[in-house]
Amino acid sequence: MTTAMTLPPARSLTWSLPCTADAPARARRLTRRLLHNWGLSDEYTCRTEVVVAELVSNALTHARPDIHITWQLVRDTEQPSVRVEVADGGPTAAPADTDRDPDEHGRGHLIVAALASRWGTGPRRDRRGCIRWAQIGPS
């Protein structure tokens, strides 16, 4: 069952998602709706959707229990940018796993780095997990 979402026109929004397989798709839909409400171009929206899906997928792999996404419209330059933070209960750095197939894991960071103007990782403010963030600016 799909429920209708009405997102406020605020310039910042935080949304919580359960750690379920559909979390990346739900995050993409939320991103599309929010950036449309903010009046941003399809170019911003497409790149931001991909970044959000990658960050949420990473959180699903490494974290529990819930994922918290914060979108913020940043107007510190002539062109606005979108900052996305994905907070989860996982470690700040992904655990080293030499048994993983490099073709199956690890490309998300490369995708985020290619689409974001800035990105990084740090501890959550409450020190109970980490935040992975990216800022998507004009191309």
XYZ file of N, CA and C in Angstrom:
417
model
N 0.836 -1.173 0.000
C 0.000 0.000 0.000
C 0.886 1.243 0.000
N 0.616 2.169 -0.869
C 1.378 3.414 -0.945
C 0.586 4.511 -0.259
N 1.280 5.255 0.588
C 0.620 6.372 1.242
C 1.115 7.664 0.616
N 0.248 8.631 0.526
C 0.611 9.930 -0.036
C 1.458 10.684 0.977
N 2.474 11.358 0.485
C 3.346 12.147 1.339
C 3.181 13.613 0.989
N 3.031 14.421 1.977
C 3.023 15.857 1.774
C 4.225 16.398 2.516
N 5.190 16.910 1.777
C 6.405 17.430 2.388
C 6.312 18.936 2.522
N 6.747 19.465 3.637
C 6.663 20.902 3.843
C 7.640 21.646 2.935
N 7.378 22.924 2.663
C 8.272 23.702 1.815
C 9.516 24.194 2.552
N 9.780 23.684 3.744
C 10.943 24.105 4.530
C 12.232 23.855 3.755
N 13.283 24.504 4.157
C 14.579 24.348 3.497
C 15.452 23.305 4.173
N 14.864 22.556 5.093
C 15.555 21.457 5.748
C 14.498 20.459 6.192
N 14.804 19.182 6.059
C 13.865 18.146 6.452
C 14.650 16.931 6.905
N 14.223 16.320 8.007
C 14.799 15.062 8.459
C 13.706 14.015 8.445
N 14.036 12.845 7.929
C 13.072 11.768 7.792
C 13.743 10.483 8.269
N 13.027 9.655 8.985
C 13.547 8.368 9.453
C 12.963 7.245 8.610
N 13.808 6.275 8.301
C 13.389 5.101 7.550
C 13.839 3.855 8.302
N 13.011 2.818 8.309
C 13.468 1.566 8.904
C 14.506 0.907 7.996
N 15.340 0.068 8.575
C 16.342 -0.661 7.793
C 15.656 -1.829 7.085
N 15.019 -1.534 5.972
C 14.351 -2.546 5.168
C 14.864 -2.443 3.739
N 14.660 -3.491 2.979
C 15.181 -3.544 1.615
C 14.667 -2.419 0.731
N 13.484 -1.883 1.027
C 12.942 -0.818 0.184
C 13.388 0.580 0.606
N 14.247 0.699 1.605
C 14.687 2.015 2.090
C 15.342 2.871 0.997
N 16.256 2.335 0.168
C 16.837 3.191 -0.883
C 15.786 3.737 -1.852
N 14.834 2.910 -2.247
C 13.780 3.384 -3.168
C 12.910 4.437 -2.492
N 12.566 4.216 -1.239
C 11.766 5.203 -0.504
C 12.534 6.513 -0.378
N 13.831 6.434 -0.106
C 14.651 7.640 0.017
C 14.712 8.399 -1.301
N 14.797 7.680 -2.405
C 14.804 8.341 -3.727
C 13.490 9.074 -3.970
N 12.361 8.431 -3.648
C 11.062 9.082 -3.843
C 10.939 10.333 -2.981
N 11.365 10.237 -1.730
C 11.328 11.406 -0.843
C 12.193 12.534 -1.395
N 13.370 12.176 -1.882
C 14.294 13.173 -2.441
C 13.674 13.856 -3.651
N 13.100 13.065 -4.549
C 12.490 13.623 -5.762
C 11.383 14.616 -5.400
N 10.517 14.214 -4.491
C 9.393 15.077 -4.094
C 9.902 16.354 -3.416
N 10.845 16.211 -2.502
C 11.348 17.368 -1.758
C 12.056 18.360 -2.680
N 12.939 17.884 -3.535
C 13.671 18.797 -4.411
C 12.742 19.449 -5.435
N 11.717 18.726 -5.857
C 10.703 19.332 -6.729
C 9.996 20.470 -5.978
N 9.619 20.218 -4.709
C 8.978 21.262 -3.903
C 9.886 22.470 -3.706
N 11.185 22.235 -3.659
C 12.139 23.335 -3.506
C 12.381 24.056 -4.830
N 11.859 23.533 -5.919
C 12.008 24.175 -7.219
C 13.357 23.951 -7.866
N 14.061 22.887 -7.485
C 15.372 22.616 -8.073
C 15.226 21.857 -9.383
N 16.217 21.986 -10.226
C 16.174 21.395 -11.564
C 16.257 19.871 -11.510
N 15.872 19.262 -12.615
C 15.966 17.807 -12.729
C 17.409 17.337 -12.586
N 18.352 18.154 -13.029
C 19.769 17.791 -12.935
C 20.173 17.610 -11.476
N 19.789 18.546 -10.612
C 20.046 18.397 -9.168
C 19.343 17.157 -8.636
N 18.089 17.022 -9.011
C 17.266 15.943 -8.470
C 17.846 14.581 -8.821
N 18.206 14.365 -10.065
C 18.738 13.066 -10.483
C 20.029 12.722 -9.746
N 20.959 13.668 -9.693
C 22.223 13.404 -9.005
C 22.006 13.179 -7.512
N 21.128 13.960 -6.913
C 20.874 13.820 -5.481
C 20.193 12.493 -5.178
N 19.262 12.074 -6.015
C 18.605 10.781 -5.824
C 19.619 9.639 -5.807
N 20.556 9.649 -6.729
C 21.563 8.588 -6.792
C 22.432 8.606 -5.537
N 22.868 9.797 -5.118
C 23.705 9.912 -3.922
C 22.949 9.410 -2.690
N 21.708 9.835 -2.533
C 20.908 9.400 -1.379
C 20.757 7.878 -1.385
N 20.439 7.298 -2.530
C 20.271 5.845 -2.606
C 21.560 5.122 -2.229
N 22.703 5.641 -2.662
C 23.982 5.014 -2.309
C 24.260 5.124 -0.810
N 24.013 6.301 -0.231
C 24.251 6.473 1.198
C 23.311 5.600 2.031
N 22.066 5.508 1.623
C 21.099 4.666 2.350
C 21.458 3.188 2.171
N 21.865 2.776 0.984
C 22.281 1.388 0.774
C 23.472 1.034 1.664
N 24.401 1.959 1.796
C 25.546 1.757 2.675
C 25.079 1.592 4.125
N 24.136 2.422 4.535
C 23.610 2.326 5.895
C 22.936 0.975 6.124
N 22.245 0.462 5.124
C 21.605 -0.849 5.248
C 22.638 -1.949 5.450
N 23.760 -1.825 4.780
C 24.803 -2.837 4.862
C 25.514 -2.816 6.205
N 25.734 -1.632 6.764
C 26.605 -1.498 7.928
C 25.912 -1.078 9.212
N 24.618 -0.830 9.205
C 24.025 -0.167 10.367
C 22.718 -0.787 10.809
N 22.351 -0.431 12.005
C 21.054 -0.735 12.591
C 20.791 0.324 13.639
N 19.637 0.601 14.083
C 18.354 0.044 13.687
C 17.682 0.870 12.607
N 17.668 2.188 12.708
C 16.980 3.022 11.730
C 17.962 3.951 11.033
N 17.507 4.472 9.913
C 18.303 5.402 9.115
C 17.605 6.753 9.186
N 18.363 7.798 9.426
C 17.812 9.149 9.488
C 18.466 9.962 8.375
N 17.639 10.517 7.507
C 18.142 11.307 6.383
C 17.763 12.765 6.624
N 18.731 13.640 6.457
C 18.467 15.078 6.532
C 18.872 15.694 5.206
N 17.937 16.406 4.608
C 18.212 17.177 3.396
C 18.232 18.639 3.799
N 19.185 19.395 3.249
C 19.243 20.820 3.550
C 19.577 21.575 2.280
N 18.795 22.605 2.002
C 19.081 23.480 0.876
C 20.089 24.513 1.362
N 21.262 24.541 0.736
C 22.357 25.418 1.156
C 22.475 26.555 0.157
N 22.453 27.776 0.662
C 22.573 28.948 -0.209
C 23.769 29.793 0.213
N 24.956 29.173 0.248
C 26.148 29.910 0.647
C 26.955 30.414 -0.548
N 26.456 30.144 -1.748
C 27.091 30.643 -2.969
C 25.994 31.169 -3.890
N 26.387 31.603 -5.075
C 25.413 32.110 -6.041
C 24.410 31.040 -6.442
N 24.888 29.813 -6.595
C 24.022 28.688 -6.949
C 23.739 27.859 -5.701
N 22.509 27.472 -5.471
C 22.218 26.644 -4.296
C 22.794 25.242 -4.464
N 23.003 24.587 -3.342
C 23.399 23.187 -3.360
C 22.527 22.446 -2.355
N 22.577 21.143 -2.416
C 21.801 20.308 -1.511
C 22.784 19.486 -0.689
N 22.654 19.574 0.626
C 23.459 18.751 1.530
C 22.557 17.639 2.048
N 23.054 16.426 1.984
C 22.326 15.258 2.454
C 23.171 14.570 3.509
N 22.559 14.292 4.651
C 23.221 13.529 5.710
C 22.418 12.268 5.961
N 23.100 11.151 6.021
C 22.464 9.889 6.376
C 23.120 9.405 7.657
N 22.350 9.415 8.732
C 22.840 8.985 10.044
C 22.335 7.578 10.311
N 23.205 6.763 10.865
C 22.831 5.396 11.201
C 23.567 4.970 12.461
N 23.317 3.775 12.906
C 23.918 3.270 14.131
C 25.194 2.497 13.913
N 25.735 2.562 12.720
C 26.927 1.778 12.399
C 28.217 2.487 12.748
N 29.347 1.793 12.525
C 30.657 2.381 12.802
C 30.970 3.513 11.827
N 31.863 4.407 12.245
C 32.252 5.525 11.381
C 32.929 5.027 10.114
N 33.751 4.010 10.238
C 34.409 3.428 9.070
C 33.845 2.036 8.837
N 33.686 1.679 7.577
C 33.201 0.333 7.254
C 34.250 -0.680 7.686
N 33.815 -1.809 8.246
C 34.783 -2.808 8.676
C 35.554 -3.381 7.500
N 36.830 -3.658 7.727
C 37.647 -4.271 6.681
C 37.182 -5.707 6.490
N 36.941 -6.085 5.264
C 36.466 -7.432 4.965
C 37.165 -7.887 3.700
N 38.242 -8.625 3.876
C 39.039 -9.041 2.730
C 38.372 -10.139 1.921
N 37.297 -10.765 2.463
C 36.605 -11.829 1.738
C 35.583 -11.285 0.744
N 35.322 -9.996 0.779
C 34.316 -9.418 -0.122
C 34.841 -9.347 -1.543
N 33.959 -9.558 -2.469
C 34.270 -9.437 -3.876
C 34.291 -7.947 -4.232
N 35.418 -7.412 -4.716
C 35.483 -5.981 -5.021
C 34.511 -5.560 -6.118
N 34.031 -6.499 -6.918
C 33.039 -6.162 -7.936
C 31.654 -5.973 -7.332
N 31.438 -6.445 -6.109
C 30.127 -6.370 -5.471
C 30.026 -5.288 -4.411
N 31.135 -4.794 -3.896
C 31.110 -3.833 -2.790
C 32.150 -2.741 -3.005
N 31.884 -1.586 -2.449
C 32.882 -0.525 -2.442
C 32.734 0.515 -3.530
N 31.841 0.310 -4.471
C 31.710 1.298 -5.548
C 30.851 2.485 -5.154
N 30.052 2.344 -4.088
C 29.175 3.434 -3.665
C 29.922 4.705 -3.363
N 31.074 4.587 -2.694
C 31.862 5.782 -2.382
C 32.373 6.447 -3.658
N 32.721 5.647 -4.660
C 33.177 6.222 -5.924
C 32.043 6.974 -6.621
N 30.835 6.420 -6.561
C 29.677 7.076 -7.167
C 29.381 8.392 -6.464
N 29.378 8.357 -5.117
C 29.123 9.583 -4.344
C 30.186 10.631 -4.659
N 31.448 10.228 -4.683
C 32.536 11.167 -4.962
C 32.401 11.782 -6.359
N 31.921 11.017 -7.319
C 31.778 11.524 -8.684
C 30.627 12.510 -8.816
N 29.567 12.341 -8.023
C 28.377 13.178 -8.174
C 28.311 14.348 -7.196
N 29.036 14.276 -6.095
C 28.978 15.314 -5.064
C 30.155 16.266 -5.204
N 29.935 17.526 -4.851
C 31.036 18.479 -4.854
C 31.892 18.320 -3.604
N 31.277 17.837 -2.514
C 31.986 17.553 -1.258
C 31.282 16.382 -0.592
N 32.021 15.591 0.185
C 31.405 14.493 0.912
C 32.338 14.068 2.040
N 31.785 13.341 2.997
C 32.611 12.886 4.104
C 31.845 11.997 5.065
N 32.534 11.613 6.119
C 31.987 10.727 7.148
C 32.435 11.235 8.501
N 31.585 11.112 9.490
C 31.951 11.502 10.845
C 31.023 10.874 11.857
N 31.352 11.013 13.123
C 30.485 10.453 14.169
C 29.201 11.255 14.292
N 28.132 10.575 14.709
C 26.887 11.278 14.998
C 27.095 12.192 16.187
N 26.271 13.202 16.277
C 26.386 14.156 17.378
C 26.203 13.476 18.736
N 25.365 12.427 18.771
C 25.146 11.697 20.025
C 26.158 10.565 20.219
N 27.106 10.430 19.301
C 28.173 9.426 19.346
C 27.652 7.988 19.270
N 26.435 7.791 18.774
C 25.853 6.454 18.651
C 25.756 6.062 17.190
N 26.832 6.070 16.511
C 26.834 5.716 15.097
C 27.567 6.763 14.288
N 27.229 6.846 13.023
C 27.949 7.778 12.156
C 27.006 8.513 11.213
N 27.567 9.548 10.618
C 26.884 10.316 9.583
C 27.749 10.254 8.338
N 27.131 9.889 7.247
C 27.781 9.999 5.942
C 27.031 11.098 5.213
N 27.759 12.070 4.673
C 27.116 13.229 4.083
C 27.707 13.528 2.713
N 26.934 14.253 1.932
C 27.392 14.708 0.626
C 26.703 16.019 0.314
N 27.408 16.879 -0.396
C 26.839 18.137 -0.852
C 26.864 18.133 -2.369
N 25.692 18.299 -2.956
C 25.557 18.259 -4.403
C 25.336 19.678 -4.888
N 26.278 20.176 -5.658
C 26.196 21.534 -6.187
C 25.962 21.513 -7.676
N 25.948 22.698 -8.278
C 25.746 22.749 -9.728
C 26.901 22.064 -10.447
N 26.599 21.467 -11.573
C 27.671 20.755 -12.316
C 28.387 21.703 -13.243
